[in-house]
Short mmCIF file of C-alpha atoms in Angstrom, two decimals:
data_model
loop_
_atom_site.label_atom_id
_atom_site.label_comp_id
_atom_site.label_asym_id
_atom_site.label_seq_id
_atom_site.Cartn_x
_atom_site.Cartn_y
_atom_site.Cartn_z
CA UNK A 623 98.91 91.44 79.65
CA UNK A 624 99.67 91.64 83.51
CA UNK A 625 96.93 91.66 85.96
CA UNK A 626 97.15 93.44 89.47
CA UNK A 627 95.35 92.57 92.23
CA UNK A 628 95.47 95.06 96.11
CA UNK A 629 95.47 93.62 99.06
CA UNK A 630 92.34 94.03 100.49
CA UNK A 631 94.10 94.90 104.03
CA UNK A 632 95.97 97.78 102.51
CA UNK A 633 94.78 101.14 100.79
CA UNK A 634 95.76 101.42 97.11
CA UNK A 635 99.21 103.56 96.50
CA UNK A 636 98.17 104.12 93.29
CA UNK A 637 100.89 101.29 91.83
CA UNK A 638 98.80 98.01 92.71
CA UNK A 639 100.78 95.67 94.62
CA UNK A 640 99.85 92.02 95.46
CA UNK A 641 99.64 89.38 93.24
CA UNK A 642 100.12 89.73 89.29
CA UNK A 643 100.93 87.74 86.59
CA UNK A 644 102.53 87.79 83.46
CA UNK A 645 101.07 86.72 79.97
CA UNK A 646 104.28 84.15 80.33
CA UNK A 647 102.42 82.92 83.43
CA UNK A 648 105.15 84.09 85.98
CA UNK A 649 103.88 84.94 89.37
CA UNK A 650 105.44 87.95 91.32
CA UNK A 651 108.09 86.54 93.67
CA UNK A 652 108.82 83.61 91.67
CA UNK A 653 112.60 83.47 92.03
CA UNK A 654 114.79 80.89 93.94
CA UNK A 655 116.44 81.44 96.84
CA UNK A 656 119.44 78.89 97.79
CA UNK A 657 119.11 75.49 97.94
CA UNK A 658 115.54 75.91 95.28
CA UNK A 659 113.61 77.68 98.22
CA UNK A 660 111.42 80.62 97.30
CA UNK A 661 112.65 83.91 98.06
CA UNK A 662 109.68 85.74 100.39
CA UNK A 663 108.39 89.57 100.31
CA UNK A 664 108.06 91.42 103.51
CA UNK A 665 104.01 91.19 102.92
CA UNK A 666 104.07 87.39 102.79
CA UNK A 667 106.21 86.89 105.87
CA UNK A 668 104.56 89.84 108.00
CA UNK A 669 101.22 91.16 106.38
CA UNK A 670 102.26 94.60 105.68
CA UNK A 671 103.66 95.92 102.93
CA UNK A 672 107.56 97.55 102.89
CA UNK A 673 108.68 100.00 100.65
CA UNK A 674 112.45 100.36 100.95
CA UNK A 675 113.40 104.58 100.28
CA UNK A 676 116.85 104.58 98.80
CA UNK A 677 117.67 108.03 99.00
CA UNK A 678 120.81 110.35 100.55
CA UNK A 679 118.70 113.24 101.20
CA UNK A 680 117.45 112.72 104.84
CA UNK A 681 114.35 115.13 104.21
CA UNK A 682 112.90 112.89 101.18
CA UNK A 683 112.96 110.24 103.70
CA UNK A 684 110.67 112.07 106.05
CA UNK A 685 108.08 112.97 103.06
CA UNK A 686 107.79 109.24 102.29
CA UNK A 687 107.48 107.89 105.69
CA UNK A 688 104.69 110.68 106.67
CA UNK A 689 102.95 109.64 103.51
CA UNK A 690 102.95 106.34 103.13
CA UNK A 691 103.40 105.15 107.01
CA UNK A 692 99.57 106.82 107.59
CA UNK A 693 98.84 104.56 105.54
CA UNK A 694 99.81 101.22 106.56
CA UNK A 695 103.14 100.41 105.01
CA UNK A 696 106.23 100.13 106.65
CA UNK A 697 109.17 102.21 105.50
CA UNK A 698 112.42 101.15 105.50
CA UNK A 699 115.35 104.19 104.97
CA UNK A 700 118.47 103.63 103.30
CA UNK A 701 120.75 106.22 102.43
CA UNK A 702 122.43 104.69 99.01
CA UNK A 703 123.07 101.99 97.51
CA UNK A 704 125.34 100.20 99.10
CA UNK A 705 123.78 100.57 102.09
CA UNK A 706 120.62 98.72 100.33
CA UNK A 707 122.09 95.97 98.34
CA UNK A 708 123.96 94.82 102.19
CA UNK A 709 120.64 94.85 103.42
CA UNK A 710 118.87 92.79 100.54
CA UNK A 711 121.98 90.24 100.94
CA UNK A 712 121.63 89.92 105.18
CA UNK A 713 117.80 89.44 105.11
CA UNK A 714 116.20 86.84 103.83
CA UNK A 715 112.95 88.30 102.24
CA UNK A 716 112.73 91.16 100.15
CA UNK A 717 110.97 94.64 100.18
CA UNK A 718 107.54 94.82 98.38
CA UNK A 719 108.88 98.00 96.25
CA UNK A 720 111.59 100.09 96.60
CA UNK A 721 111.99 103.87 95.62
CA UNK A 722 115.28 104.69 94.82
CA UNK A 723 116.51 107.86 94.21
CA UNK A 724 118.55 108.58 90.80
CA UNK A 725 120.88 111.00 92.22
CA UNK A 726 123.02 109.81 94.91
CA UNK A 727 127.14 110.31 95.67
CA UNK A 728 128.92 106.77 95.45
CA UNK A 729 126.65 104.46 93.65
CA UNK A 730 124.38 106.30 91.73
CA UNK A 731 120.13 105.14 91.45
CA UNK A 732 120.63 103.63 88.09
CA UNK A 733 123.95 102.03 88.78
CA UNK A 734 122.01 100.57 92.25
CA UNK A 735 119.28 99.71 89.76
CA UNK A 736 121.32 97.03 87.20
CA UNK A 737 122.91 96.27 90.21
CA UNK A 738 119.21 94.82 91.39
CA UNK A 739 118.16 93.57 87.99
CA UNK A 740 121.29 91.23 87.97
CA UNK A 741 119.83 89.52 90.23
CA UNK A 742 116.21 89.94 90.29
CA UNK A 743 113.77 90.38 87.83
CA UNK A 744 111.54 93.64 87.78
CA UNK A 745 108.38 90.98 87.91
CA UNK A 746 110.17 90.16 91.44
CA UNK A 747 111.19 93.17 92.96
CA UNK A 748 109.25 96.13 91.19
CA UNK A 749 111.48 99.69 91.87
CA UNK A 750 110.51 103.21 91.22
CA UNK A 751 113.16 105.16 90.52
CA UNK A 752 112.44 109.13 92.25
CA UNK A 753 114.49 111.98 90.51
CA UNK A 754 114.31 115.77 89.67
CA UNK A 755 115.26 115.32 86.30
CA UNK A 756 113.35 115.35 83.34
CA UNK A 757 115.69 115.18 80.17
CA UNK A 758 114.76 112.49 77.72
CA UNK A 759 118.05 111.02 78.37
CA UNK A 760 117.73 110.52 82.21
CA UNK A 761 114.51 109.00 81.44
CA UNK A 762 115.37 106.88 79.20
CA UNK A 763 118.85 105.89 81.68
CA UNK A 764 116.40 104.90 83.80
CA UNK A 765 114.28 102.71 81.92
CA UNK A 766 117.22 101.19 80.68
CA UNK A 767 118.71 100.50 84.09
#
C-alpha cells in the first residue's frame, strides 16, 4: 500500500506528489547518486515542484506551461528524448515528474521511458506518459515501458 502526502505549499495536480512510501518501506528519492550520495528532486533543492514536458510538438508545451505554471510548478520543455536524458545526466537533481509524450521522431516516449527505468526506479522518478492513442496495445507498451 503506498501513501501520498501534498505539499502543503503547492495546490494538488490531481497525482499527489511529496513524500510516499512503499509497503517495502522505500521512500521516494531513495536512490544513490555517485560516491553513495543521495540523488535530490528539484522540490528538495528549490521548494517548487518541476515537471519536465518531453514532447516535440511545441504547442503541447504551451498547454502545460499555462496550466500548470498558474499554479506554482515550474516547467521545464524538452523536445525528445535525447534532449531529456542529456539533461538528467548534466544536472545533478532530478525533475519531480515528467510527462513524456509517446509519439516523438528519433527516440520514441516508450523507448525514452526504459531508457529512464534503467536507471531509476518509477518510486524515484514517477513519469506520465501523454499520447493520443488509445489501442489496448499502446497502453499496454506503455505500462510495460
Amino acid at each position: 500500500m503506498m501513501t501520498l502526502q501534498s505539499p502543503p505549499h503547492l495546490p494538488a495536480l490531481g497525482v499527489s506528489s511529496g513524500t510516499a512510501s512503499t509497503s517495502a518501506g522505500a521512500e521516494v528519492g531513495e536512490i544513490e547518486g555517485g560516491e553513495g550520495q543521495k540523488v535530490l528532486h528539484h522540490s528538495e533543492l528549490f521548494d517548487t515542484f518541476e515537471i519536465i514536458s518531453v514532447d516535440d510538438n511545441m504547442v503541447n508545451h504551451v498547454v502545460v506551461e499555462s496550466s500548470l505554471v498558474p499554479r506554482g510548478y515550474q516547467v521545464t520543455k524538452c523536445m525528445g528524448g535525447v534532449e531529456t536524458l542529456n539533461l538528467l545526466e548534466t544536472r545533478g537533481f532530478l525533475p519531480d515528474l515528467i510527462l513524456l509524450d509517446c509519439m516523438m521522431p528519433g527516440m520514441s516516449g516508450y523507448e525514452m521511458c526504459e531508457r529512464l527505468r534503467e536507471k531509476y526506479p518509477c518510486n524515484t522518478l514517477p513519469v506520465i506518459m501523454v499520447s493520443a492513442k488509445d489501442k489496448e496495445d499502446d497502453i499496454v507498451k506503455g505500462l510495460k515501458a
